[in-house]
Every structure is written in structure tokens, then in C-alpha cells.
CSV table of C-alpha atoms in Angstrom, one decimal:
chain,number,residue,atom,x,y,z
A,567,HIS,CA,121.6,104.3,130.2
A,568,PRO,CA,122.1,101.4,127.7
A,569,GLY,CA,124.5,98.7,128.9
A,570,GLU,CA,124.0,99.7,132.7
A,571,ALA,CA,123.1,97.0,135.2
A,572,ALA,CA,119.5,98.5,136.2
A,573,LEU,CA,119.0,95.7,138.9
A,574,ALA,CA,122.0,96.9,140.7
A,575,HIS,CA,120.1,100.2,141.7
A,576,ARG,CA,116.7,98.5,142.7
A,577,ARG,CA,115.3,99.4,146.1
A,578,GLN,CA,113.9,96.8,148.4
A,579,GLY,CA,110.2,96.4,147.6
A,580,ASP,CA,110.5,97.7,144.0
A,581,ALA,CA,108.8,95.4,141.3
A,582,VAL,CA,111.4,93.4,139.2
A,583,PRO,CA,111.1,94.5,135.6
A,584,ASN,CA,110.2,92.0,133.0
A,585,PRO,CA,113.0,90.9,130.8
A,586,PRO,CA,112.9,92.7,127.6
A,587,LYS,CA,111.7,89.6,125.6
A,588,SER,CA,108.7,88.9,127.7
A,589,PRO,CA,105.5,88.9,125.8
A,590,LEU,CA,103.0,92.0,126.2
A,591,ARG,CA,99.9,90.9,128.3
A,592,ILE,CA,96.5,92.8,128.8
A,593,GLU,CA,94.2,91.5,131.5
A,594,LEU,CA,90.8,92.5,132.6
A,595,LEU,CA,90.3,92.3,136.3
A,596,GLY,CA,86.9,92.3,138.2
A,597,ALA,CA,83.8,90.3,138.0
A,598,LEU,CA,82.4,89.6,134.8
A,599,PRO,CA,79.9,87.3,133.4
A,600,GLU,CA,81.1,84.0,132.0
A,601,GLY,CA,82.0,83.9,128.3
A,602,PHE,CA,84.0,87.4,128.1
A,603,PRO,CA,87.8,87.1,127.3
A,604,ARG,CA,89.9,88.3,130.2
A,605,VAL,CA,93.6,88.1,128.9
A,606,TRP,CA,95.3,88.9,125.8
A,607,GLU,CA,98.9,88.2,125.2
A,608,ASP,CA,101.5,88.5,122.3
A,609,GLY,CA,101.9,85.4,120.7
A,610,PRO,CA,101.7,84.0,117.2
A,611,VAL,CA,99.5,87.0,116.7
A,612,LYS,CA,100.8,90.4,118.1
A,613,LEU,CA,98.5,92.5,120.4
A,614,GLU,CA,99.1,95.5,118.0
A,615,THR,CA,97.0,93.6,115.5
A,616,GLN,CA,94.3,92.8,118.0
A,617,VAL,CA,93.6,96.4,119.1
A,618,ALA,CA,90.1,96.6,117.6
A,619,GLU,CA,89.1,93.2,119.1
A,620,ILE,CA,90.4,94.0,122.4
A,621,ALA,CA,88.6,97.5,122.5
A,622,ALA,CA,85.5,95.9,121.4
A,623,ALA,CA,85.8,93.0,124.2
A,624,ILE,CA,86.6,95.8,127.0
A,625,VAL,CA,83.5,97.9,125.8
A,626,ALA,CA,81.3,94.8,125.7
A,627,ALA,CA,82.7,93.6,129.2
A,628,GLY,CA,82.1,97.0,130.7
A,629,GLU,CA,78.6,96.9,129.5
A,630,ALA,CA,78.2,93.4,130.8
A,631,ARG,CA,79.5,94.6,134.1
A,632,TYR,CA,77.2,97.5,134.4
A,633,ARG,CA,74.2,95.4,133.6
A,634,LEU,CA,75.3,92.8,136.2
A,635,SER,CA,75.8,95.7,138.8
A,636,ILE,CA,72.3,96.7,138.0
A,637,ALA,CA,70.8,93.4,138.4
A,638,GLU,CA,72.9,93.0,141.7
A,639,ARG,CA,71.6,96.4,142.9
A,640,LEU,CA,67.9,95.4,142.1
A,641,GLU,CA,68.5,92.2,143.8
A,642,HIS,CA,70.1,93.8,146.9
A,643,GLU,CA,67.1,96.5,147.0
A,644,ALA,CA,64.5,93.5,146.9
A,645,ARG,CA,66.4,92.0,149.8
A,646,MET,CA,66.5,95.1,151.8
A,647,ASP,CA,62.7,95.9,151.1
A,648,ALA,CA,61.9,92.4,152.1
A,649,TRP,CA,64.0,92.9,155.5
A,650,ARG,CA,62.6,96.2,156.1
A,651,GLU,CA,58.9,94.6,155.6
A,652,GLU,CA,59.8,91.9,158.1
A,653,ARG,CA,60.9,94.5,160.7
A,654,ARG,CA,57.9,96.6,160.2
A,655,GLN,CA,55.7,93.4,160.5
A,656,GLU,CA,57.5,92.5,163.7
A,657,ALA,CA,57.2,96.1,165.0
A,658,LEU,CA,53.4,96.0,164.2
A,659,ALA,CA,53.1,92.7,166.0
A,660,LYS,CA,54.8,94.0,169.1
A,661,ARG,CA,52.8,97.2,168.9
A,662,ASN,CA,49.6,95.3,168.5
A,663,LYS,CA,50.4,93.1,171.4
A,664,GLU,CA,51.3,96.3,173.5
A,665,ARG,CA,48.0,98.0,172.6
A,666,LEU,CA,46.1,94.8,173.6
A,667,GLU,CA,47.9,94.6,177.1
A,668,ALA,CA,47.1,98.5,177.4
A,669,LEU,CA,43.4,97.7,176.5
A,670,HIS,CA,43.1,95.0,179.1
A,671,ARG,CA,44.9,97.3,181.7
A,672,SER,CA,42.3,100.0,180.9
A,673,ALA,CA,39.4,97.6,181.4
A,674,GLU,CA,40.8,96.3,184.8
A,675,MET,CA,41.5,100.0,186.1
A,676,LEU,CA,37.9,101.0,184.9
A,677,ARG,CA,36.5,97.9,186.8
A,678,GLN,CA,38.5,98.9,189.9
A,679,ALA,CA,37.5,102.7,189.6
A,680,GLU,CA,33.8,101.6,189.3
A,681,ASP,CA,34.0,99.4,192.1
A,682,LEU,CA,35.3,102.1,194.3
A,683,ARG,CA,32.7,104.4,193.2
A,684,ALA,CA,29.9,101.9,193.9
A,685,LEU,CA,31.5,101.4,197.4
A,686,ILE,CA,31.4,105.3,197.8
A,687,ALA,CA,27.6,105.1,196.8
A,688,THR,CA,26.9,102.1,199.1
A,689,VAL,CA,28.5,103.5,202.2
A,690,SER,CA,26.6,107.0,201.4
A,691,ALA,CA,23.3,105.1,201.2
A,692,ALA,CA,23.9,103.1,204.4
A,693,ILE,CA,24.7,106.4,206.2
A,694,GLU,CA,21.6,108.1,205.0
A,695,LYS,CA,19.4,104.9,205.9
A,696,GLY,CA,21.1,105.0,209.3
A,697,HIS,CA,23.0,101.8,208.9
A,698,ARG,CA,26.2,103.5,209.6
A,699,ASN,CA,26.8,106.1,212.0
A,700,LEU,CA,29.7,108.3,211.0
A,701,ASP,CA,30.7,111.9,211.8
A,702,PRO,CA,29.8,114.0,208.6
A,703,LEU,CA,33.2,115.7,208.4
A,704,ALA,CA,35.0,112.3,208.6
A,705,PHE,CA,32.6,110.9,205.9
A,706,SER,CA,33.3,113.8,203.7
A,707,GLU,CA,36.9,113.5,203.9
A,708,TRP,CA,36.7,109.8,203.2
A,709,GLN,CA,34.4,110.2,200.3
A,710,GLN,CA,36.8,112.9,198.7
A,711,TRP,CA,39.8,110.7,199.2
A,712,ALA,CA,38.0,107.5,198.0
A,713,ALA,CA,36.7,109.6,194.8
A,714,ALA,CA,40.1,110.9,194.2
A,715,GLU,CA,41.4,107.3,194.2
A,716,ALA,CA,38.7,106.1,191.9
A,717,ASP,CA,39.5,109.1,189.5
A,718,ARG,CA,43.2,108.2,189.8
A,719,LEU,CA,42.5,104.6,188.7
A,720,ASP,CA,39.8,105.6,186.0
A,721,PRO,CA,41.8,105.1,182.6
A,722,VAL,CA,39.6,107.8,180.9
A,723,ILE,CA,40.3,110.4,183.5
A,724,SER,CA,44.0,109.6,184.2
A,725,GLY,CA,44.6,109.4,180.5
A,726,GLN,CA,46.0,105.8,180.4
A,727,VAL,CA,43.4,105.1,177.7
A,728,ASP,CA,45.7,107.0,175.5
A,729,GLU,CA,48.2,104.0,175.3
A,730,HIS,CA,45.8,102.3,172.9
A,731,LEU,CA,43.9,105.1,171.2
A,732,THR,CA,46.4,107.5,169.9
A,733,GLN,CA,49.8,105.5,169.4
A,734,GLU,CA,51.4,105.8,166.0
A,735,MET,CA,51.7,102.7,164.1
A,736,PRO,CA,55.3,101.5,163.0
A,737,SER,CA,56.5,102.9,159.7
A,738,GLU,CA,53.5,105.3,159.2
A,739,PRO,CA,54.7,108.3,161.1
A,740,GLY,CA,51.9,110.9,161.8
A,741,ARG,CA,49.1,108.2,161.5
A,742,GLN,CA,47.3,107.7,164.7
A,743,LEU,CA,44.7,105.1,165.6
A,744,ARG,CA,41.3,106.4,166.6
């Protein structure tokens, strides 16, 4: 109501109203490229006479901000693509290292399996030639046990060779090496 002291009824935290004679002010907030007006105030020229200029500036600032956001998004996507490619290359290098280690393990296991098979053949030949005298049942049991151990070590029979033959590569789901 006119003439009433409005400040007497304010609650704590309420904004203090501007005195009636303060100039009107319009301000654009947010990130804008350089060169765009951000503030208009009543002064020698009243805001009411600047409406067309203010509207045009707001539209131009909005368009500039939109274009800036597109550029920022493209830059962000390029950084993310580079980061993803770096992670992919790291995973690929790690996988290749693991494959190489599995390949060397396969070669060592195959050598051990072949050594056992050669030993079985050598012992069998020695028994046939009479260089070794062994109970046929005991020899048969030993031969089966040693052959089973050779098969357990053999990377092809045991399936260990799959560690470097059919593993998927990073970021290429479904693709298997052959």
C-alpha cells in the first residue's frame, strides 16, 4: 500500500528491493565469446528505446553461444576419441604381450610333452632289446601314466594353445585370431 514502510515487513533472507529511483539493468550471464555486449542500463538513453538493439544482441549472443558449444563438443569428442584410442592401443599391447607369453608357454609345454614321449619310446625300446628287465604289467601301468602326463602337458591336447589362437582382440568384439 502506498506510504507503508515495506522494509518493516521483510523476513530474514529476503532480497532488499531496489530503491524506486535505481536504473533498470539487463545483464546476460554465461560464457560468451568476446565482443558481445553483456549489460544494458538506463542512462542517458532509456532501455525502452534500446529494445530492438538488445533483442538483436541477445539473439546474436545465443547463436554465438550455440556455435561455441558445438565447437566445445567437437573438441571434447576429439579428446575422448584420442583417449579411447590410447586405451585401445594399451589393451592391444597388453593382449599381444599375453599372447606372446602364452605362445612361449605352449612351446615349452610341447617340448616337455615330446621329451616324455621320447622317454617312453626309449624305455620301451630298451625293454624290447633286453637292456631293461621290467614286469610287463608294471611297464604298462608306467607307460599309461607317463603318456597321460605327456598329454596333460601337450598344449594342443590340453587346449592351452587356445590362449593365443582364439582370443578376442580389444574393441573388436566377435573377431577372433586364427
